[in-house]
Short mmCIF file of C-alpha atoms in Angstrom, two decimals:
data_model
loop_
_atom_site.label_atom_id
_atom_site.label_comp_id
_atom_site.label_asym_id
_atom_site.label_seq_id
_atom_site.Cartn_x
_atom_site.Cartn_y
_atom_site.Cartn_z
CA MET A 1 0.00 0.00 0.00
CA SER A 2 1.41 3.38 -1.03
CA ALA A 3 1.39 6.53 1.06
CA PRO A 4 -1.23 9.22 0.32
CA LEU A 5 0.15 12.53 -0.88
CA PRO A 6 0.47 15.00 1.99
CA ALA A 7 -0.10 18.75 1.93
CA ALA A 8 2.93 20.86 0.97
CA ARG A 9 4.65 22.68 3.83
CA GLY A 10 6.50 25.33 1.81
CA PRO A 11 8.21 26.01 -1.54
CA VAL A 12 10.51 22.98 -1.51
CA SER A 13 7.83 20.37 -0.79
CA GLU A 14 5.57 22.20 -3.24
CA LEU A 15 8.29 21.81 -5.88
CA ALA A 16 8.68 18.10 -5.07
CA LEU A 17 4.93 17.46 -5.15
CA GLY A 18 4.62 19.33 -8.44
CA LEU A 19 7.41 17.29 -10.00
CA LEU A 20 5.76 14.07 -8.82
CA LEU A 21 2.46 15.13 -10.35
CA GLY A 22 3.95 15.95 -13.75
CA ASP A 23 4.87 19.65 -13.53
CA GLU A 24 7.76 20.92 -15.63
CA PRO A 25 11.00 20.62 -13.63
CA ARG A 26 12.16 23.77 -11.88
CA PRO A 27 15.46 24.26 -10.07
CA LEU A 28 15.56 23.96 -6.30
CA PRO A 29 15.02 27.44 -4.82
CA LEU A 30 17.95 28.80 -2.87
CA LEU A 31 17.51 27.64 0.72
CA PRO A 32 17.62 30.43 3.32
CA ALA A 33 21.07 30.98 4.83
CA GLY A 34 21.45 29.26 8.19
CA ILE A 35 18.47 26.98 7.60
CA ASP A 36 18.33 24.03 10.02
CA VAL A 37 17.45 21.40 7.42
CA LEU A 38 17.05 18.61 9.98
CA ARG A 39 14.27 20.59 11.67
CA ASP A 40 12.80 22.14 8.56
CA ASP A 41 9.33 20.78 7.83
CA ASP A 42 9.43 21.82 4.19
CA VAL A 43 12.83 20.30 3.30
CA GLN A 44 12.25 17.10 5.26
CA LEU A 45 8.83 16.46 3.74
CA ALA A 46 10.21 17.01 0.21
CA LEU A 47 13.10 14.65 0.85
CA TRP A 48 10.83 12.03 2.44
CA LEU A 49 8.50 12.10 -0.59
CA LEU A 50 11.32 11.64 -3.09
CA LEU A 51 12.85 8.79 -1.09
CA GLU A 52 9.47 7.14 -0.66
CA LEU A 53 9.41 6.38 -4.40
CA HIS A 54 12.02 3.71 -3.58
CA HIS A 55 9.96 2.25 -0.73
CA ARG A 56 6.19 1.85 -1.16
CA GLY A 57 5.56 4.62 -3.68
CA LEU A 58 3.00 7.41 -3.47
CA GLN A 59 -0.68 7.32 -4.36
CA GLY A 60 -1.39 8.91 -7.74
CA VAL A 61 2.32 9.17 -8.65
CA ASP A 62 3.77 7.42 -11.72
CA PRO A 63 6.09 4.67 -10.39
CA ASP A 64 8.50 5.28 -13.29
CA LEU A 65 9.42 8.59 -11.65
CA GLU A 66 11.53 6.58 -9.19
CA TRP A 67 14.39 6.75 -11.71
CA ASP A 68 13.46 9.97 -13.50
CA PRO A 69 16.60 12.13 -13.90
CA GLU A 70 14.87 15.32 -12.74
CA VAL A 71 13.42 13.62 -9.68
CA ILE A 72 16.81 12.12 -8.88
CA ARG A 73 18.48 15.50 -9.39
CA LEU A 74 16.20 17.17 -6.83
CA ARG A 75 16.62 14.24 -4.46
CA ARG A 76 20.42 14.44 -4.73
CA ASP A 77 20.42 18.21 -4.12
CA LEU A 78 18.36 17.75 -0.96
CA GLU A 79 20.39 14.74 0.16
CA GLU A 80 23.54 16.80 -0.12
CA VAL A 81 22.32 19.52 2.25
CA HIS A 82 20.81 16.89 4.54
CA LEU A 83 24.03 14.89 4.80
CA ALA A 84 26.07 18.07 5.38
CA ALA A 85 23.77 18.86 8.32
CA VAL A 86 24.07 15.31 9.68
CA HIS A 87 27.88 15.52 9.55
CA GLU A 88 27.75 18.84 11.40
CA LEU A 89 25.36 17.43 13.99
CA VAL A 90 27.63 14.50 14.91
CA ARG A 91 31.04 16.18 14.76
CA ASP A 92 31.36 16.62 18.54
CA ARG A 93 30.22 13.07 19.26
CA LEU A 94 32.74 11.57 16.86
CA ALA A 95 35.54 13.62 18.40
CA LEU A 96 35.10 11.54 21.58
CA VAL A 97 36.09 8.32 19.81
CA ASP A 98 39.63 7.07 20.43
CA PRO A 99 41.07 6.26 16.98
CA ASP A 100 43.27 3.54 18.51
CA ASP A 101 40.34 1.60 20.01
CA ASP A 102 38.89 -1.41 18.27
CA LEU A 103 35.53 -0.95 16.56
CA SER A 104 33.37 -2.43 19.31
CA ALA A 105 35.03 -0.13 21.88
CA GLN A 106 34.51 2.86 19.59
CA ILE A 107 30.82 2.02 19.18
CA ALA A 108 30.56 1.53 22.96
CA THR A 109 32.10 4.99 23.51
CA LEU A 110 29.45 6.60 21.34
CA LEU A 111 26.62 4.63 22.99
CA ALA A 112 27.88 5.54 26.47
CA GLN A 113 27.87 9.25 25.59
CA ASP A 114 24.27 9.11 24.43
CA ASP A 115 22.57 12.15 25.92
CA GLY A 116 19.17 11.55 24.40
CA PRO A 117 16.26 12.68 26.59
CA SER A 118 14.14 9.80 27.72
CA VAL A 119 10.85 9.81 25.90
CA ALA A 120 10.50 6.21 27.15
CA ASP A 121 10.74 7.35 30.78
CA PHE A 122 8.09 9.99 30.17
CA LEU A 123 5.83 7.38 28.59
CA ALA A 124 6.50 4.96 31.45
CA ARG A 125 5.71 7.37 34.25
CA ARG A 126 3.84 10.47 33.15
CA ALA A 127 2.26 10.37 29.72
CA ASP A 128 -1.50 10.30 29.36
CA ALA A 129 -3.26 8.21 26.72
CA GLU A 130 -3.42 11.07 24.20
CA GLN A 131 0.32 11.73 24.55
CA PHE A 132 0.88 8.02 23.98
CA ARG A 133 -1.19 8.19 20.80
CA ASP A 134 0.74 11.28 19.70
CA PHE A 135 3.97 9.31 20.13
CA LEU A 136 2.57 6.38 18.14
CA ARG A 137 1.52 8.63 15.25
CA GLN A 138 5.08 9.98 15.00
CA ARG A 139 6.64 6.52 15.29
CA SER A 140 4.28 5.11 12.67
CA ILE A 141 6.34 6.80 9.95
CA TYR A 142 9.11 4.31 10.67
CA HIS A 143 7.41 1.30 12.22
CA LEU A 144 4.99 0.78 9.32
CA LYS A 145 8.07 0.05 7.20
CA GLU A 146 10.11 -1.31 10.05
CA SER A 147 13.56 -2.55 9.01
CA ASP A 148 12.96 -1.84 5.30
CA PRO A 149 15.66 0.87 4.95
CA HIS A 150 18.39 -1.43 6.27
CA ALA A 151 17.23 -4.27 3.99
CA PHE A 152 18.61 -2.40 0.97
CA VAL A 153 22.10 -3.20 2.26
CA VAL A 154 21.88 -7.00 2.02
CA PRO A 155 23.12 -7.27 -1.60
CA ARG A 156 25.92 -4.79 -0.88
CA LEU A 157 27.58 -7.08 1.69
CA ASP A 158 29.21 -10.46 1.49
CA GLY A 159 30.40 -13.19 3.84
CA PRO A 160 29.55 -13.32 7.57
CA ALA A 161 28.16 -9.75 7.70
CA LYS A 162 25.65 -10.56 4.95
CA VAL A 163 24.58 -13.76 6.70
CA ALA A 164 24.08 -11.95 10.02
CA LEU A 165 22.12 -9.09 8.43
CA ALA A 166 19.84 -11.62 6.72
CA GLU A 167 19.44 -13.45 10.04
CA LEU A 168 18.46 -10.22 11.83
CA GLN A 169 16.06 -9.18 9.09
CA TYR A 170 14.46 -12.62 8.94
CA ASP A 171 13.43 -12.03 12.55
CA GLU A 172 12.18 -8.48 11.80
CA PHE A 173 10.18 -9.81 8.89
CA GLY A 174 8.34 -12.43 10.91
CA ALA A 175 10.80 -15.38 10.87
CA GLY A 176 8.79 -17.16 8.20
CA ARG A 177 5.38 -16.22 9.60
CA PRO A 178 3.46 -13.39 7.88
CA ALA A 179 1.63 -12.80 11.18
CA GLY A 180 4.97 -12.03 12.83
CA LEU A 181 6.01 -9.12 10.57
CA HIS A 182 6.99 -6.34 12.94
CA SER A 183 5.39 -3.67 10.75
CA LEU A 184 2.12 -5.64 10.90
CA LEU A 185 2.35 -5.98 14.69
CA PHE A 186 2.70 -2.20 14.89
CA ALA A 187 -0.25 -1.64 12.55
CA GLN A 188 -2.34 -3.93 14.76
CA ALA A 189 -1.26 -1.98 17.84
CA LEU A 190 -2.26 1.30 16.14
CA GLN A 191 -5.65 -0.10 15.25
CA ALA A 192 -6.20 -1.43 18.76
CA CYS A 193 -5.48 2.08 20.06
CA GLY A 194 -8.06 3.60 17.73
CA LEU A 195 -5.51 5.03 15.28
CA ASP A 196 -5.49 4.63 11.51
CA PRO A 197 -3.08 1.76 10.71
CA ALA A 198 -2.80 2.61 6.99
CA TYR A 199 0.65 3.27 5.58
CA GLY A 200 1.42 7.00 5.64
CA ALA A 201 -1.87 7.86 7.39
CA HIS A 202 -0.12 10.17 9.86
CA LEU A 203 2.30 11.80 7.45
CA ASP A 204 0.70 15.24 7.71
CA GLU A 205 1.31 15.18 11.47
CA ALA A 206 4.91 13.98 11.25
CA ARG A 207 7.30 16.63 12.52
CA ALA A 208 10.49 17.53 10.68
CA SER A 209 12.64 15.78 13.30
CA THR A 210 10.55 12.61 12.89
CA LEU A 211 10.96 12.76 9.12
CA ALA A 212 14.72 13.43 9.50
CA VAL A 213 15.13 10.17 11.44
CA ASN A 214 13.50 8.39 8.50
CA THR A 215 15.14 10.24 5.61
CA THR A 216 18.57 9.59 7.13
CA MET A 217 17.87 5.86 7.32
CA SER A 218 16.62 5.76 3.74
CA ILE A 219 19.60 7.73 2.38
CA PHE A 220 22.04 5.44 4.19
CA GLY A 221 20.18 2.36 2.96
CA LEU A 222 19.68 3.42 -0.64
CA HIS A 223 23.24 4.49 -1.37
CA ARG A 224 25.72 1.65 -1.62
CA ARG A 225 28.33 4.27 -0.77
CA TRP A 226 26.75 4.65 2.69
CA ARG A 227 26.40 0.93 3.49
CA GLY A 228 28.81 1.32 6.42
CA ALA A 229 26.75 4.17 7.86
CA ALA A 230 23.55 2.15 7.39
CA MET A 231 24.97 -0.72 9.42
CA GLY A 232 26.35 1.64 12.09
CA HIS A 233 22.91 3.18 12.28
CA LEU A 234 21.36 -0.27 12.68
CA ALA A 235 23.82 -1.11 15.47
CA ALA A 236 22.96 2.06 17.40
CA PHE A 237 19.24 1.66 16.75
CA GLU A 238 19.16 -1.91 18.08
CA SER A 239 21.50 -1.12 20.98
CA THR A 240 19.22 1.63 22.26
CA SER A 241 15.98 -0.30 21.95
CA SER A 242 15.55 -3.07 24.54
CA LEU A 243 15.58 -0.95 27.69
CA PRO A 244 13.38 1.89 26.32
CA CYS A 245 10.92 -0.65 24.87
CA ARG A 246 10.52 -2.16 28.32
CA ARG A 247 9.74 1.31 29.71
CA ILE A 248 7.23 2.01 26.95
CA ALA A 249 5.49 -1.33 27.60
CA THR A 250 5.32 -0.39 31.29
CA GLY A 251 3.66 2.92 30.40
CA SER A 252 1.20 1.21 28.11
CA ARG A 253 0.15 -1.21 30.86
CA ARG A 254 -0.01 1.62 33.43
CA LEU A 255 -2.57 3.40 31.27
CA GLY A 256 -4.50 0.23 30.48
CA LEU A 257 -3.93 0.66 26.74
CA PRO A 258 -4.71 -2.38 24.55
CA ASP A 259 -2.56 -5.48 25.07
CA ALA A 260 -1.41 -5.38 21.42
CA LEU A 261 0.58 -2.22 22.18
CA ALA A 262 2.48 -3.55 25.20
CA ALA A 263 2.96 -6.83 23.34
CA TYR A 264 4.58 -4.99 20.42
CA TYR A 265 7.09 -3.32 22.73
CA GLU A 266 7.69 -6.45 24.80
CA GLU A 267 8.48 -8.35 21.61
CA HIS A 268 11.16 -5.70 20.94
CA VAL A 269 12.70 -6.05 24.40
CA GLU A 270 13.65 -9.63 23.55
CA ALA A 271 14.19 -9.28 19.82
CA ASP A 272 16.42 -6.24 20.06
CA ALA A 273 18.51 -7.76 22.85
CA VAL A 274 19.45 -10.33 20.18
CA HIS A 275 19.66 -7.83 17.34
CA GLU A 276 22.07 -5.48 19.08
CA GLN A 277 24.57 -8.32 19.49
CA LEU A 278 24.10 -9.37 15.87
CA ALA A 279 24.42 -5.81 14.57
CA VAL A 280 27.60 -4.92 16.44
CA ARG A 281 29.42 -8.26 16.67
CA ASN A 282 28.22 -10.18 13.63
CA ILE A 283 27.53 -7.39 11.11
CA CYS A 284 29.65 -4.27 11.77
CA MET A 285 32.78 -6.05 13.02
CA PRO A 286 33.14 -8.55 10.14
CA MET A 287 32.09 -5.88 7.63
CA VAL A 288 34.87 -3.56 8.78
CA ALA A 289 37.31 -6.48 8.98
CA ALA A 290 36.55 -7.15 5.29
CA GLU A 291 36.45 -3.48 4.26
CA PRO A 292 38.50 -1.44 6.77
CA GLU A 293 37.76 1.81 4.95
CA LEU A 294 34.14 1.54 6.16
CA ARG A 295 35.06 2.08 9.83
CA GLU A 296 34.52 5.85 9.73
CA ASP A 297 31.16 5.42 8.04
CA VAL A 298 30.03 2.90 10.65
CA LEU A 299 30.85 5.39 13.39
CA LEU A 300 29.08 8.15 11.46
CA GLY A 301 25.99 5.93 11.28
CA VAL A 302 26.09 5.17 15.01
CA ALA A 303 26.45 8.86 15.89
CA ALA A 304 23.78 9.94 13.39
CA CYS A 305 21.25 7.51 14.84
CA LEU A 306 21.89 8.69 18.40
CA ALA A 307 21.95 12.40 17.51
CA LEU A 308 18.79 12.36 15.39
CA ASP A 309 16.87 10.30 17.94
CA ALA A 310 17.97 12.78 20.60
CA LEU A 311 16.80 15.69 18.43
CA ALA A 312 13.40 14.11 17.83
CA GLY A 313 13.08 13.08 21.48
CA ARG A 314 13.97 16.53 22.77
CA GLU A 315 11.38 18.12 20.49
CA GLN A 316 8.73 15.63 21.57
CA LEU A 317 9.38 16.26 25.27
CA GLU A 318 9.40 20.03 24.79
CA LEU A 319 6.00 19.84 23.14
CA TRP A 320 4.60 17.67 25.91
CA HIS A 321 6.03 19.91 28.60
CA ALA A 322 4.50 22.91 26.82
CA GLY A 323 1.16 21.13 26.94
CA VAL A 324 0.92 20.65 23.19
CA THR A 325 0.07 17.05 22.50
CA GLN A 326 0.00 17.33 18.77
CA GLU A 327 1.46 19.84 16.40
CA VAL A 328 0.00 19.97 12.93
CA PRO A 329 2.26 21.92 10.58
CA ALA A 330 0.62 24.89 8.93
CA MET B 1 12.11 -39.28 6.01
CA SER B 2 15.30 -38.62 7.88
CA ARG B 3 17.37 -35.48 7.92
CA ALA B 4 20.47 -35.48 5.76
CA THR B 5 22.41 -33.83 8.57
CA PRO B 6 21.52 -33.53 12.24
CA ALA B 7 20.33 -30.11 13.43
CA GLN B 8 23.27 -28.07 14.65
CA VAL B 9 23.08 -25.98 17.77
CA SER B 10 25.68 -23.25 18.13
CA VAL B 11 26.44 -21.06 21.10
CA GLU B 12 28.22 -17.70 21.05
CA ARG B 13 29.28 -15.82 24.14
CA CYS B 14 29.03 -12.02 23.95
CA PRO B 15 31.55 -10.38 26.30
CA GLY B 16 29.64 -8.57 29.06
CA GLY B 17 26.35 -9.60 27.46
CA PRO B 18 24.15 -12.59 26.75
CA ILE B 19 24.81 -15.95 25.09
CA LEU B 20 23.51 -16.20 21.53
CA VAL B 21 22.01 -19.62 20.75
CA ARG B 22 21.15 -20.77 17.25
CA GLY B 23 19.34 -23.94 16.22
CA ALA B 24 17.86 -24.86 19.61
CA ASP B 25 14.23 -25.94 20.09
CA VAL B 26 14.02 -25.34 23.82
CA VAL B 27 16.10 -23.70 26.54
CA ARG B 28 15.84 -25.34 29.97
CA ASP B 29 16.35 -22.96 32.88
CA ALA B 30 18.01 -23.71 36.25
CA GLY B 31 14.66 -24.81 37.69
CA GLY B 32 14.16 -27.33 34.90
CA THR B 33 11.41 -25.38 33.14
CA GLU B 34 11.55 -25.63 29.37
CA HIS B 35 11.18 -22.43 27.32
CA GLU B 36 10.32 -22.81 23.67
CA VAL B 37 12.61 -21.06 21.19
CA THR B 38 10.49 -19.01 18.76
CA ARG B 39 13.08 -16.96 16.89
CA PRO B 40 16.06 -17.92 14.70
CA VAL B 41 18.60 -16.71 17.25
CA VAL B 42 17.90 -16.22 20.93
CA ALA B 43 19.91 -14.24 23.49
CA VAL B 44 20.04 -16.18 26.75
CA CYS B 45 20.64 -14.10 29.88
CA ALA B 46 24.14 -14.54 31.31
CA CYS B 47 24.06 -11.89 34.05
CA GLY B 48 21.21 -13.47 36.03
CA MET B 49 19.35 -10.17 36.30
CA SER B 50 16.94 -10.33 33.35
CA GLY B 51 13.30 -9.60 34.02
CA ARG B 52 12.38 -11.94 31.17
CA ALA B 53 14.63 -14.90 32.04
CA PRO B 54 15.87 -17.04 30.47
CA TRP B 55 15.96 -14.42 27.71
CA CYS B 56 18.20 -11.34 27.79
CA ASP B 57 16.32 -8.06 28.20
CA GLY B 58 19.32 -5.72 28.21
CA THR B 59 19.46 -5.40 32.00
CA HIS B 60 23.20 -6.31 32.01
CA LYS B 61 23.86 -2.82 30.63
CA VAL B 62 22.15 -1.17 33.61
CA VAL B 63 24.03 -3.47 36.00
CA ALA B 64 27.35 -2.65 34.28
CA ALA B 65 26.66 1.09 34.34
CA LYS B 66 25.80 1.03 38.06
CA GLY B 67 28.86 -1.10 38.79
CA ALA B 68 31.07 1.37 36.92
CA GLY B 69 29.53 4.32 38.73
#
């Protein structure tokens, strides 16, 4: 099922939507100086739309546009400014890494410095049911295509790292049981909570920082050149999942939300305790052993995951603390 | 019909973390209770602190952080 087309949020997303609906190509307008592209609704929505052509597609959009040169040109222009912002965002984190450490110690250094605010703690202890639903709407942008961005990397690897990535993804994709697909479990949890489980249903409510988490994953996954960053991202994502998922499940049970929701998060406590070991020890380490030049990219991916999650988490908590449960972009 | 090769069970220790087990059907805990294996690889708790024993739930990281502090 493809995503419905969202409303434009400014000139850049308007340009992207126009291109997707058959308008004559126009050059990307000059972005304002000092623009924070990772928190810019307009840029992030445009980038998300263009990347989505490679995932599930968009309703009413010609699927051939996936490889249209003008569409790719706009996507590349936006990816360039996005990646420059990601590099800037993680520079201080990466400076903490000891270049003489082995890879697992370097990843551990980055994970230990994680300063992300705890959305999971808020959900566990304080959130009300509407705040929980607000959180689920934001997370639906990723969880309804859970693990898809990292799947693009499978054919770009070989040897033990490829085997371990396939093993991890087999689990994400239901371990041979369609009913076990993690994206389906999330859709069922949404439905049980009275939220629309359709793919892309909450796109108009997705904040820039939520979209930036997703666009970063898709860029890393889609470009063979960023396969190291994609796997570093996966390692950080899985390594910061088990404990927060347990807290989120606790919050869900505290509020008496449907069992399907707590069950989804409890499944991830166990699954991601396995996946974090696979991602660090059985994917990133053999991958870098085979291709040592990927080490820096792996660390970039780890830091990008942590920094973008922290950005999105901080924004979410600020909104909750300000008493705004849901922000719909103008 | 018999299997061409017997099922192989492999065990991998993760330093400071759980034990990864592949190819097992059940894991029997210290009390003798059998726990069915439902995923291709399972992480068995090695720190003794998991809230979802015998499976790892990441608690070893909290224990390690407190120990270090």
